[in-house]
Coordinates of C-alpha atoms in Angstrom, one line a residue:
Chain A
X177 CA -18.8 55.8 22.6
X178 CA -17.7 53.0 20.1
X179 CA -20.7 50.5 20.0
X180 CA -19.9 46.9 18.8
X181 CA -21.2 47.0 15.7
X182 CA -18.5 50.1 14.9
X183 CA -15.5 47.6 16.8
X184 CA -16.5 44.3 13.9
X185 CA -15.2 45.6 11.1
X186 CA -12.9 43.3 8.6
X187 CA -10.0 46.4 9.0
X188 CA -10.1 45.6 12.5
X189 CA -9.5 42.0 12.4
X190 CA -6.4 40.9 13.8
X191 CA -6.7 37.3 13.7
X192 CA -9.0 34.4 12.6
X193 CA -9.1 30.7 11.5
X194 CA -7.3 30.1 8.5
X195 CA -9.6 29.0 5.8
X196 CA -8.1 25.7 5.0
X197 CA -9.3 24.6 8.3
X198 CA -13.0 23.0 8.7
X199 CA -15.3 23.2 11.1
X200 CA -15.0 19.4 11.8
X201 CA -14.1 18.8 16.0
X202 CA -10.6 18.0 16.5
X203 CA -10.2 14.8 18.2
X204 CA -7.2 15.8 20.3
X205 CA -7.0 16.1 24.2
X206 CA -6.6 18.9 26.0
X207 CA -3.4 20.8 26.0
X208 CA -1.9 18.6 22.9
X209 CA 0.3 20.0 20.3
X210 CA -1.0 18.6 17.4
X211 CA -3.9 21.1 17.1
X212 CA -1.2 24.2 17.0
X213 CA 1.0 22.3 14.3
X214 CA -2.3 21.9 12.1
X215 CA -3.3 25.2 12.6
X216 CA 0.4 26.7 11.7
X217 CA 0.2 24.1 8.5
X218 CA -3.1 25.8 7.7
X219 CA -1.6 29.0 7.8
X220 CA 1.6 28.2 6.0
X221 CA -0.2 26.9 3.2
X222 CA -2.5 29.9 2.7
X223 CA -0.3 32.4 3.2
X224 CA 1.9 30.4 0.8
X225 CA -0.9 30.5 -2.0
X226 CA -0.3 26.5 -2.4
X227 CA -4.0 25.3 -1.8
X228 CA -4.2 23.5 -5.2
X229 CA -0.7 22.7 -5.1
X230 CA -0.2 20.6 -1.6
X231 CA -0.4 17.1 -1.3
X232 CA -0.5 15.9 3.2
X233 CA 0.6 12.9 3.9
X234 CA -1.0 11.6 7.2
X235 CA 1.0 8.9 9.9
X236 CA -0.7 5.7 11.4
X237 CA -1.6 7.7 15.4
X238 CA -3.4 10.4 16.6
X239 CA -2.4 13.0 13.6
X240 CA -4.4 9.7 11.4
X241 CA -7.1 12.0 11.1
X242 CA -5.4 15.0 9.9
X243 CA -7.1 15.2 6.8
X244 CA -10.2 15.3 8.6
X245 CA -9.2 18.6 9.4
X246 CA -7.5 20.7 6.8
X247 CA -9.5 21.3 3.5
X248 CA -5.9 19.9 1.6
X249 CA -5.4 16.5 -0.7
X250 CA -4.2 13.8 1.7
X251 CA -3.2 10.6 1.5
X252 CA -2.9 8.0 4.6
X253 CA -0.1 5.7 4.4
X254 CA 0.5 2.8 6.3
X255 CA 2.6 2.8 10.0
X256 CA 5.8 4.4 8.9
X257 CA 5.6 4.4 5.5
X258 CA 5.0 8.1 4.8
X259 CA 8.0 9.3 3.8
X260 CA 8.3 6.7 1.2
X261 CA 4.6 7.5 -0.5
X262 CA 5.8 11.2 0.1
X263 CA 8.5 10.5 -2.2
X264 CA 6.3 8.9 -4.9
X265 CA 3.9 11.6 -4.5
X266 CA 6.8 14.8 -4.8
X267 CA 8.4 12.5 -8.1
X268 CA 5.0 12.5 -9.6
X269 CA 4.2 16.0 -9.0
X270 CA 7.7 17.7 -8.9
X271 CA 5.9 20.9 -8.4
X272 CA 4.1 20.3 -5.6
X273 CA 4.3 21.0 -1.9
X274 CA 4.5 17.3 -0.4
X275 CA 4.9 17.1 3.0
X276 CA 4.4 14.0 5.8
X277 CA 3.4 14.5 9.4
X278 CA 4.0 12.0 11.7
X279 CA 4.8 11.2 14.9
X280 CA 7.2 9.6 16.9
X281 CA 5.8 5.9 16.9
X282 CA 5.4 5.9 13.4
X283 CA 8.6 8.3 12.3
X284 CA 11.1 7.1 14.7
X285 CA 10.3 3.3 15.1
X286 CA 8.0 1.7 12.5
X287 CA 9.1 3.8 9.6
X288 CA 12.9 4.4 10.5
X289 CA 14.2 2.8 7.6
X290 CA 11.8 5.0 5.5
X291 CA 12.5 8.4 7.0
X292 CA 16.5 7.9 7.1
X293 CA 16.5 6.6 3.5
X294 CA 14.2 9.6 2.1
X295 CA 16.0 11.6 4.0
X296 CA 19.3 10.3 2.4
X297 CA 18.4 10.1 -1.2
X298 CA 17.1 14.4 -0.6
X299 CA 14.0 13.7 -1.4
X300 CA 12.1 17.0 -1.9
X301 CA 10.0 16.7 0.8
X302 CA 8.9 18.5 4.0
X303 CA 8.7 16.2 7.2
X304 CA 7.0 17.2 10.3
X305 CA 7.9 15.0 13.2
X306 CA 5.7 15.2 16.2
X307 CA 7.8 14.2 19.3
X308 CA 6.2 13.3 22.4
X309 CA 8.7 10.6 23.5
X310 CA 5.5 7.9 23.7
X311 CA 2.6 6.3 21.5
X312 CA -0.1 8.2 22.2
X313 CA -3.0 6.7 20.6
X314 CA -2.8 3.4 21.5
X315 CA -2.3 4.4 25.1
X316 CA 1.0 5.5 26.3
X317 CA 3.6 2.7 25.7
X318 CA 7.4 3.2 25.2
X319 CA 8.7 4.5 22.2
X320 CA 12.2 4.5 20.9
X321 CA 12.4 8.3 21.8
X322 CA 11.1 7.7 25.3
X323 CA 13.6 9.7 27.9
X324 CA 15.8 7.4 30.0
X325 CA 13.9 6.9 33.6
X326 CA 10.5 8.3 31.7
X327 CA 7.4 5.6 33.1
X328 CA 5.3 4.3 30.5
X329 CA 2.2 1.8 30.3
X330 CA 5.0 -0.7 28.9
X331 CA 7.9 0.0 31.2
X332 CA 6.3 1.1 34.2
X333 CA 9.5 1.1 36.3
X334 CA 11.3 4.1 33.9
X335 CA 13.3 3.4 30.5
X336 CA 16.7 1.2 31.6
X337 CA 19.4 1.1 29.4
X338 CA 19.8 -2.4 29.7
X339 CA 16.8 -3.4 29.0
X340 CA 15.1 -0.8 26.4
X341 CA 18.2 0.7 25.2
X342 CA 18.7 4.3 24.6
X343 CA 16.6 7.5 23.2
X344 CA 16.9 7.5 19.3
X345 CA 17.7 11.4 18.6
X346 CA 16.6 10.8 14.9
X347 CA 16.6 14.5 14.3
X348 CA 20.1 14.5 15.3
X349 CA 21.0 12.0 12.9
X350 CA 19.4 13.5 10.1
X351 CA 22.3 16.4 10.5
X352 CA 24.9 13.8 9.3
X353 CA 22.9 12.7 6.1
X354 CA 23.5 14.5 2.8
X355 CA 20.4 14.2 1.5
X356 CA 18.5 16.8 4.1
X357 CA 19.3 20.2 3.9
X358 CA 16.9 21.8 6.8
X359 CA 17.5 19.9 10.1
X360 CA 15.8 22.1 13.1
X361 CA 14.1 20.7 16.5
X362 CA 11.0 23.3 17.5
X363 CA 8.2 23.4 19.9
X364 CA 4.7 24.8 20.7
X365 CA 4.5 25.5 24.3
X366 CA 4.6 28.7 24.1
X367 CA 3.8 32.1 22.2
X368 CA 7.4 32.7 20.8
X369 CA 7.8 29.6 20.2
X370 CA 4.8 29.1 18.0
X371 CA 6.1 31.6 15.9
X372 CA 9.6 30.2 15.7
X373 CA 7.8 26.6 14.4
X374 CA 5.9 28.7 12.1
X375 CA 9.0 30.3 10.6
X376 CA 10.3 26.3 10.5
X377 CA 7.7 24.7 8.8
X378 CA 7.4 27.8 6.1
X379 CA 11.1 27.3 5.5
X380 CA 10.5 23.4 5.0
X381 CA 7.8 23.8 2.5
X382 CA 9.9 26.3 0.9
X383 CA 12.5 24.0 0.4
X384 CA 10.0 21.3 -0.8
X385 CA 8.9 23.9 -2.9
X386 CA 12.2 24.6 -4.1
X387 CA 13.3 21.2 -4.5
X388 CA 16.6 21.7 -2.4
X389 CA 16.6 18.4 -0.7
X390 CA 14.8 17.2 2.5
X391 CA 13.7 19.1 5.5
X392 CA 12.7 17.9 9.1
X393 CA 10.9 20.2 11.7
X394 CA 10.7 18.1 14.6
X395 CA 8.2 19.5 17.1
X396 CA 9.1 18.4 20.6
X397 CA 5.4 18.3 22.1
X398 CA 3.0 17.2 25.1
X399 CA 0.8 14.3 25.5
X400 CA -0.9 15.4 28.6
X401 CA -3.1 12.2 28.4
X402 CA -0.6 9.6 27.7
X403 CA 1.9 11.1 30.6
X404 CA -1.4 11.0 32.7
X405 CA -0.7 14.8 33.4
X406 CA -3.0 18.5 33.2
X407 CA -2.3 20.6 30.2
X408 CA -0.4 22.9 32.1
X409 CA 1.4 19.9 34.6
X410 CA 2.6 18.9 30.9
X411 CA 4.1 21.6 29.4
X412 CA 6.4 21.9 32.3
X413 CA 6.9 18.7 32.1
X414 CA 8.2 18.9 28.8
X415 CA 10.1 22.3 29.5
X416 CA 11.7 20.9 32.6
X417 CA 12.4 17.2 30.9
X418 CA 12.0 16.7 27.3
X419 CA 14.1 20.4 26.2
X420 CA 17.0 19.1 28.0
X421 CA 16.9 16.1 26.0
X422 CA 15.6 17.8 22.5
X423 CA 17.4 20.8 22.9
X424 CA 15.4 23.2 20.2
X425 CA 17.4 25.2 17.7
X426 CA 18.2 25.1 14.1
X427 CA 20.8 21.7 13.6
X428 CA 21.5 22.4 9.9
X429 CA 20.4 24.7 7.4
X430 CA 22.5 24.6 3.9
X431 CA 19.5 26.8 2.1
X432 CA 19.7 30.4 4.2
X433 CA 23.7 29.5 5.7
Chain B
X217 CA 4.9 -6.4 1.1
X218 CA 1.3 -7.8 1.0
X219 CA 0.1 -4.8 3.7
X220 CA 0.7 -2.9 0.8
X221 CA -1.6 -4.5 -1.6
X222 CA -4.6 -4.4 1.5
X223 CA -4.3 -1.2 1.5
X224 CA -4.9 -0.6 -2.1
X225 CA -7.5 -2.9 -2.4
X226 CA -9.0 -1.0 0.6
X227 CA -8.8 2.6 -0.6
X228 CA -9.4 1.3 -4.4
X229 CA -6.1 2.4 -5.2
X230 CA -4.8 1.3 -9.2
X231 CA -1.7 -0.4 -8.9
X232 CA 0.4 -3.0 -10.9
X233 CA 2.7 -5.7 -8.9
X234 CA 4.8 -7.8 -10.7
X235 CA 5.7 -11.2 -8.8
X236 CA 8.2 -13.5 -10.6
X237 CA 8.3 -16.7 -8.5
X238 CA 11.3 -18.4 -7.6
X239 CA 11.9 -22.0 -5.2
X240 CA 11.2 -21.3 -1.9
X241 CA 10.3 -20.8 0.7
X242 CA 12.2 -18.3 2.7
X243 CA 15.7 -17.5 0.5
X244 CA 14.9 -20.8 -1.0
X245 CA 16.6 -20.9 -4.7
X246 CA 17.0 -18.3 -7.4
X247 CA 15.7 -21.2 -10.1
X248 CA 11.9 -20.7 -10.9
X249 CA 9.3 -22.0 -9.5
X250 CA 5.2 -21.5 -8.9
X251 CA 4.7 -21.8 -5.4
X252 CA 3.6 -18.1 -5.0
X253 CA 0.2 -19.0 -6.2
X254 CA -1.6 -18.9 -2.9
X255 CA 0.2 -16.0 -1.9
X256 CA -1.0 -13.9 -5.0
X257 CA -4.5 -15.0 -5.2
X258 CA -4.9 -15.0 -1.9
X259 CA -3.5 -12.1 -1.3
X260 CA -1.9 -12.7 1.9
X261 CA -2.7 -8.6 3.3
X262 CA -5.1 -8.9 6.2
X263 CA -9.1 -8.3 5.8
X264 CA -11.6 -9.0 3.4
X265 CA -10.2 -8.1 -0.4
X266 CA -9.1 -9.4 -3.8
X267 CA -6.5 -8.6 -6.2
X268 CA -6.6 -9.5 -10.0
X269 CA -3.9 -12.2 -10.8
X270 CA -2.6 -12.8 -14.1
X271 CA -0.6 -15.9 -15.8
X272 CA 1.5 -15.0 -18.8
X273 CA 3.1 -18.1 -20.5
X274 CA 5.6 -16.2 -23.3
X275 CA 7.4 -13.1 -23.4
X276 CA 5.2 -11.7 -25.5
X277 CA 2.3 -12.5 -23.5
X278 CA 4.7 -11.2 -20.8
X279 CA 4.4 -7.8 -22.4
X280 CA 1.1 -7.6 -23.2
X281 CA 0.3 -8.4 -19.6
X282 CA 0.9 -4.7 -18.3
X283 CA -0.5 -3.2 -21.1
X284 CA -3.6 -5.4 -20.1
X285 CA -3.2 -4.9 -15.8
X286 CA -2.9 -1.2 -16.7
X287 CA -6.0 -1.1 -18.0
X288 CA -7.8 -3.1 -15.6
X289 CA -6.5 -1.7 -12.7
X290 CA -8.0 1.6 -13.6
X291 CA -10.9 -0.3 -14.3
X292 CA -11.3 -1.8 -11.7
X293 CA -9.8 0.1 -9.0
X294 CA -7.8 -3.0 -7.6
X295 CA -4.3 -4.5 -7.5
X296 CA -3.6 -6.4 -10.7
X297 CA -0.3 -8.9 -9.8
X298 CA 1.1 -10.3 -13.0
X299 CA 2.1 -13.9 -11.7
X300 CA 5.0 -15.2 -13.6
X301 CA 8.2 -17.7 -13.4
X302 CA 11.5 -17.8 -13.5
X303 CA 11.7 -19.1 -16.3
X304 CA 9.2 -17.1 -18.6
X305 CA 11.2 -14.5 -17.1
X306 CA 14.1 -15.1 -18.3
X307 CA 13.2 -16.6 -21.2
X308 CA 14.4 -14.7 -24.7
X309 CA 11.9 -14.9 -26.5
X310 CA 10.8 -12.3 -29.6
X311 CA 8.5 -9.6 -28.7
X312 CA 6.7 -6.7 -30.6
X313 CA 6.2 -4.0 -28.3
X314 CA 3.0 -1.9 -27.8
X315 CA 3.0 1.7 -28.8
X316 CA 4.6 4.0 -26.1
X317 CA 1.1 5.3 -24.0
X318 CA 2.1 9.0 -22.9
X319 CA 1.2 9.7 -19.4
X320 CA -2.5 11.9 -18.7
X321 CA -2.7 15.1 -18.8
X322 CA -3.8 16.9 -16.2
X323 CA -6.9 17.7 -17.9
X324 CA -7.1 14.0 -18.3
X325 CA -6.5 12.7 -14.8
X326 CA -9.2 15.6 -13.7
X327 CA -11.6 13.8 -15.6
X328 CA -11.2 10.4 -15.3
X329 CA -9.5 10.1 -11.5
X330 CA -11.4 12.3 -10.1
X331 CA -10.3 10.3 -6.7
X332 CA -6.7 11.8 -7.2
X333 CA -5.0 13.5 -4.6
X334 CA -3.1 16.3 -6.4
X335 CA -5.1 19.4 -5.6
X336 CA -5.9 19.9 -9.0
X337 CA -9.5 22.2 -8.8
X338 CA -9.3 21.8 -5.1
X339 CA -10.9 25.1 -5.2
X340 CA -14.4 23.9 -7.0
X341 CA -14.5 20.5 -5.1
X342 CA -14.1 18.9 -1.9
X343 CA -11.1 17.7 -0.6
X344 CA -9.4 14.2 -1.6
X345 CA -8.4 11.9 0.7
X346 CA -7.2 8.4 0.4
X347 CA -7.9 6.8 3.7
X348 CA -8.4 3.0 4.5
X349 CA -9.9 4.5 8.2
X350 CA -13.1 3.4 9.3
X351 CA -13.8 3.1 12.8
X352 CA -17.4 2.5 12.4
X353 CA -18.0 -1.3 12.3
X354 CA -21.4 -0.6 10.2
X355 CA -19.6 1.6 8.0
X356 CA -16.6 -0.9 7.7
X357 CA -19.1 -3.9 6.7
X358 CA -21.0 -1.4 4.0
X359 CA -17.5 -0.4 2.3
X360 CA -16.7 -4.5 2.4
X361 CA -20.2 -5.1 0.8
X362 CA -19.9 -2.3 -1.9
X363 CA -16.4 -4.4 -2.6
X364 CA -17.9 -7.4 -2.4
X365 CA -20.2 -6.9 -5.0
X366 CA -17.5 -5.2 -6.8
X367 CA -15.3 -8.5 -6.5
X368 CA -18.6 -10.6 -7.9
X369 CA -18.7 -8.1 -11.1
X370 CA -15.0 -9.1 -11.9
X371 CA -15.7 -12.6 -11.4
X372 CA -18.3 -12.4 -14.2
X373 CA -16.5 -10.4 -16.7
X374 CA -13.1 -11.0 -16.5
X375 CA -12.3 -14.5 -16.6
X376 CA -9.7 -15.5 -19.1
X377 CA -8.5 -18.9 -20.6
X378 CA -7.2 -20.4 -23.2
X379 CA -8.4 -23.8 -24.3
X380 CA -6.5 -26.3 -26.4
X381 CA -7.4 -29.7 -27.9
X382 CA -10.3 -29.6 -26.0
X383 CA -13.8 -30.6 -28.0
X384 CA -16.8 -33.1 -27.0
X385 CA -14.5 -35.9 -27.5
X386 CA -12.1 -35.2 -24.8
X387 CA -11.7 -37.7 -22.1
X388 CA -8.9 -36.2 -20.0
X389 CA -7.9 -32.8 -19.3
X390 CA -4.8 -31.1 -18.1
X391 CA -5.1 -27.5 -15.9
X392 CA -2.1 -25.6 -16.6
X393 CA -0.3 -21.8 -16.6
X394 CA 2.4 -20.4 -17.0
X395 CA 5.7 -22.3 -17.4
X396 CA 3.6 -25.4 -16.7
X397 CA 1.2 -24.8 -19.4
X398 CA 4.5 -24.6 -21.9
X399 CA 6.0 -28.1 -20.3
X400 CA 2.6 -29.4 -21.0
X401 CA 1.7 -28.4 -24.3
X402 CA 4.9 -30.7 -25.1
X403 CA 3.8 -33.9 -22.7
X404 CA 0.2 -33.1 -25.1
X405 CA 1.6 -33.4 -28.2
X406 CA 2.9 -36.9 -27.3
X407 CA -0.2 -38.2 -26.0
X408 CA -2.3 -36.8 -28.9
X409 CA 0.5 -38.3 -31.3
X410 CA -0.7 -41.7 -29.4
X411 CA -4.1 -41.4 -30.0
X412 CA -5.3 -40.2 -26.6
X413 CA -8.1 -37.8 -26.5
X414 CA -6.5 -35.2 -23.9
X415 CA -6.8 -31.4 -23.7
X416 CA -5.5 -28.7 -21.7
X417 CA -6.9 -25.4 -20.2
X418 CA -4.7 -22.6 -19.3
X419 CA -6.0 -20.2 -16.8
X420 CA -5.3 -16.8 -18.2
X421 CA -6.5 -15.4 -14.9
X422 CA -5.9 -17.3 -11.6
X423 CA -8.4 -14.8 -9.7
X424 CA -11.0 -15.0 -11.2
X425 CA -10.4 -18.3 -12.0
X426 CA -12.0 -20.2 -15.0
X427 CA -14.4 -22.2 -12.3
X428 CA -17.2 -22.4 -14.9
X429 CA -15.7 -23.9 -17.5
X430 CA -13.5 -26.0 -15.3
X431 CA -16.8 -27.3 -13.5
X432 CA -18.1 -27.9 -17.0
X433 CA -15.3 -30.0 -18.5
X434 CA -15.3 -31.7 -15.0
X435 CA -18.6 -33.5 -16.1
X436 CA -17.3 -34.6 -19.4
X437 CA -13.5 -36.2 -18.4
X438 CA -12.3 -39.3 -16.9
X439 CA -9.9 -37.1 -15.1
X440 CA -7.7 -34.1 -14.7
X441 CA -4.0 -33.4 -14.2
X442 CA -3.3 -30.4 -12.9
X443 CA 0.1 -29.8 -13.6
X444 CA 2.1 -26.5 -11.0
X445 CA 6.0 -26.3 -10.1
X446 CA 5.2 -26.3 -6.1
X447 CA 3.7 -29.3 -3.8
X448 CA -0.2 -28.1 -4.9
X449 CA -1.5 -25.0 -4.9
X450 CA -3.8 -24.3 -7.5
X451 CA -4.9 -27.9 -7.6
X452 CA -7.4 -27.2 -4.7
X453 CA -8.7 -24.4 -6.5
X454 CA -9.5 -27.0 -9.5
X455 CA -10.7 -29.6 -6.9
X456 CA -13.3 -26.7 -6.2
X457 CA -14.3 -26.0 -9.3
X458 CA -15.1 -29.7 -10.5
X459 CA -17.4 -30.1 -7.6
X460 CA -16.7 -33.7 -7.2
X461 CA -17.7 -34.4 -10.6
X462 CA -13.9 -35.9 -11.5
X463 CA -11.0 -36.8 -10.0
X464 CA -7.9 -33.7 -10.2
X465 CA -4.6 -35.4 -9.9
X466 CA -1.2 -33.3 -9.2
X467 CA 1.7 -33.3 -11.1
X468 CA 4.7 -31.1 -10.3
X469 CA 8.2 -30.3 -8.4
X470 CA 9.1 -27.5 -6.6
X471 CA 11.9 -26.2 -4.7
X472 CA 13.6 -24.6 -8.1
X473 CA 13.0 -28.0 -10.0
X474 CA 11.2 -27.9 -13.3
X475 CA 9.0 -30.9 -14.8
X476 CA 10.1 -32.1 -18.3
X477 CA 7.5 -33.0 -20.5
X478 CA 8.3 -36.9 -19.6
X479 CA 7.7 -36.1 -15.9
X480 CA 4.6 -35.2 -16.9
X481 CA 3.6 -38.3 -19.5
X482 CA 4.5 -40.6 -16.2
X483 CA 2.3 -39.0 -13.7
X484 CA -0.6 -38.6 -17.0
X485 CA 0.0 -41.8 -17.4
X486 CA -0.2 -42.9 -13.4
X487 CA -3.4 -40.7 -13.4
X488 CA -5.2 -42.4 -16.3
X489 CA -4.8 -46.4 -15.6
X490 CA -6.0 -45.5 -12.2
X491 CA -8.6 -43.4 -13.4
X492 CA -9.6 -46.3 -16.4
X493 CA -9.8 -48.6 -13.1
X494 CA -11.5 -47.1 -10.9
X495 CA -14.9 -45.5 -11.0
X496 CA -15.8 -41.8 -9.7
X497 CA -18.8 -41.6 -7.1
X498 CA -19.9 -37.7 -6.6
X499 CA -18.3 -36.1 -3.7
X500 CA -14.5 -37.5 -4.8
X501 CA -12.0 -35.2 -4.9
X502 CA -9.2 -36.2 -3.3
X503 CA -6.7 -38.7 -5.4

């Protein structure tokens, strides 16, 4: 009989942290997806050999504390301006892997003039956009990707068109700018779908690497707290509303077409 | 614009900003103007912080300025805003130009900004991260204090001014920078050429300002003109500075308007028969 000592061997070892994570508790509620992005980020980076070459640029929102987490350079720009010290950062260090990670609040309202002008000059930068159609630090309020009908602290009787206005699909506009060359909308919710965010966010940094213009991985995601759900409530939730909304998929790719 | 410059100050972030004022306010005119005093040594950014602010009065001086905020940016680890006009800057003046400084080496920036976010060694050391995050109050007030103290350092050792005409004779002094201080160098040589004993001091640096020496001169004058092309902004901060000890009269225009060197002999000349006529208790400050 195999005894456990025999079993813990390092050729046996299928799977473990990646190293460029600390042992510092995450913050984040249950069933969120910004611990799987960080985790896949920490990955990417080892894997990619690129832990003296990568410079993070955290939002203003939950994901404020990334740097807390991942044993990476990282620089905390004000609400929505992390594309734009991104770009200062990649012109500086044109060698670098510079990438932002923000979320909806901060990519999609406060910084929208930011992200759509980086994103139209092609800056060589990797954007990962954390969509959860809310704010979710500050407690749930509408955000200019809220869904149409979708109840929020600040419009508690559903998004109206009349009086909010309409979903931005930023992602979707990216497609139509020049400047981006990597347009592609992912999630986390499940097993296969980790794996097809992780293929994303590789092929981002490889293009920041690169320097073939600007990339955008939006991550359509769960905030079980601020939509005052269960983990699991949540991710059907998001399968059942947000996917028909964010349909996930690849929306431009000029580096592998 | 000025969020930006809190957060530098908070994360003791280098940075030069150059502000070239212009009438205002809102789209006001494109002709110059001063009256983005308060708004650069004030700062304007929310919390508790400081930025260096200096006054170039020539081209050259213009020049020299960045060579100069470079250097004490780095020193410093604060915003340096070099506050000029719109006229010094667009003035055509001659200039010999510094020799070209080439940018650190990585080796360089390893050593002396060791603060840098670039990865560099990130292997021997712990990670960078340029954060003005601090949800602990206590922590918060500490960082303010360590600044604090940092802000009283500069105050010591960086004041810069430029004195002219100004000796133990001098019974009236004008405050002056910038455009001003060119105006008024004119409006002095008339007065001088007419026997009166008047001086002029021209802040270098507008934070820190030349308090001190202000203060000191304060106790020797009849009374001082400061001369600014706004409605009186840096004329409190010489009010301040004389504690009482003198009377500070305002001369200037604003809106995109420039004072002539006669604007200014009127409003000396305003300034001194009132101040010949009337005596100055302690505590007056107001004119």
């Amino acid at each position: 009989m195999i005894t456990k000592e025999e079993l813990i061997i390092p050729e046996n070892k299928v799977y473990g942290k990646p190293s460029l994570m600390n042992d510092t508790p995450m913050h984040y509620c249950p069933g969120c997806s910004h611990s799987v992005v960080h985790k896949l980020v920490a990955e990417i980076i080892e894997e990619m050999g690129l832990e003296e070459n990568t410079v993070g640029i955290c939002p203003v929102g939950c994901a404020v504390f990334a740097y807390r987490y991942l044993n990476v350079d990282w620089i905390e720009a004000a609400h929505g301006r992390a594309p734009a010290c991104a770009t200062a950062v990649k012109r500086l260090w044109p060698n670098k892997l510079v990438f932002t990670y923000q979320g909806d609040g901060d990519l999609a309202c406060i910084g929208t003039g930011e992200t759509i002008h980086a994103m139209n000059r092609g800056e060589n930068i990797a954007i990962i956009f954390i969509n959860n159609a809310i704010y979710g630090m500050t407690g749930g309020q509408m955000a200019p990707t809220t869904l149409m009908g979708m109840k929020t602290s600040t419009c508690p009787y559903g998004r109206q068109a009349d009086l909010h206005g309409y979903p931005l699909h930023i992602t979707d506009l990216a497609v139509n700018l020049e400047g981006t060359c990597y347009v592609t909308r992912q999630a986390v919710n499940t097993v296969a779908n980790i794996r097809k965010t992780k293929k994303a966010i590789r092929q981002a940094f490889e293009n920041s690497m690169n320097k073939k213009g600007c990339s955008i991985v939006e991550v359509v995601s769960t905030c079980a707290s601020g939509w005052k759900q269960t983990p699991e409530q949540a991710n059907q939730w998001m399968v059942d509303n947000m996917f028909p909304y964010y349909p996930l998929g690849d929306l431009k790719n000029t580096v592998t077409e | 614009m000025q969020e930006g410059f809190s957060y530098m100050a908070g994360v003791e972030l280098p940075g030069v900003i150059v502000s070239v004022g212009r009438g205002g306010p809102g789209l006001g005119t494109i002709q110059p103007g001063q009256a983005d005093y308060e708004q650069a040594v004030y700062g304007g950014g929310n919390g508790d912080y400081r930025v260096i602010v200096l006054a170039p009065n020539s081209v050259q001086e213009m020049c020299d300025c960045m060579g100069k905020a470079k250097e004490l940016t780095f020193k410093w680890r604060m915003p340096v805003i070099v506050l000029s006009d719109g006229m010094i800057g667009q003035m055509m003046e001659k200039v010999v130009l510094p020799p070209f400084t080439p940018r650190r080496t990585d080796e360089e920036i390893a050593k002396q900004c060791p603060w840098a976010t670039n990865g560099i060694g990130l292997k021997n050391r712990q990670y960078n991260f340029i954060s003005t995050l601090e949800l602990d109050a206590k922590e918060m007030e500490a960082r303010n204090k360590r600044m604090t103290a940092k802000y009283n350092q500069v105050e010591a050792e960086e004041v810069d001014f430029e004195l002219y005409n100004v000796d133990s004779e001098t019974e009236y002094l004008i405050v002056a920078y910038g455009i001003s201080s060119r105006v008024s160098m004119k409006t002095l040589e008339m007065l001088r050429e007419s026997g009166v004993k008047v001086g002029m001091l021209r802040p270098k640096t507008l934070w820190p300002f030349p308090n001190k020496k202000i203060n000191e001169l304060a106790g020797q004058v009849k009374g001082i003109l400061c001369v600014e092309q706004c409605e009186g902004q840096m004329v409190k901060d010489v009010r301040l500075a004389t504690e009482g000890q003198a009377p500070v009269y305002l001369s200037g225009r604003s809106g995109g308007m420039v004072s002539s060197p006669q604007d200014v002999l009127e409003d000396f000349q305003k300034m001194a028969s009132e101040c010949a006529t009337k005596s100055c208790p302690k505590g007056y400050w107001m004119k």
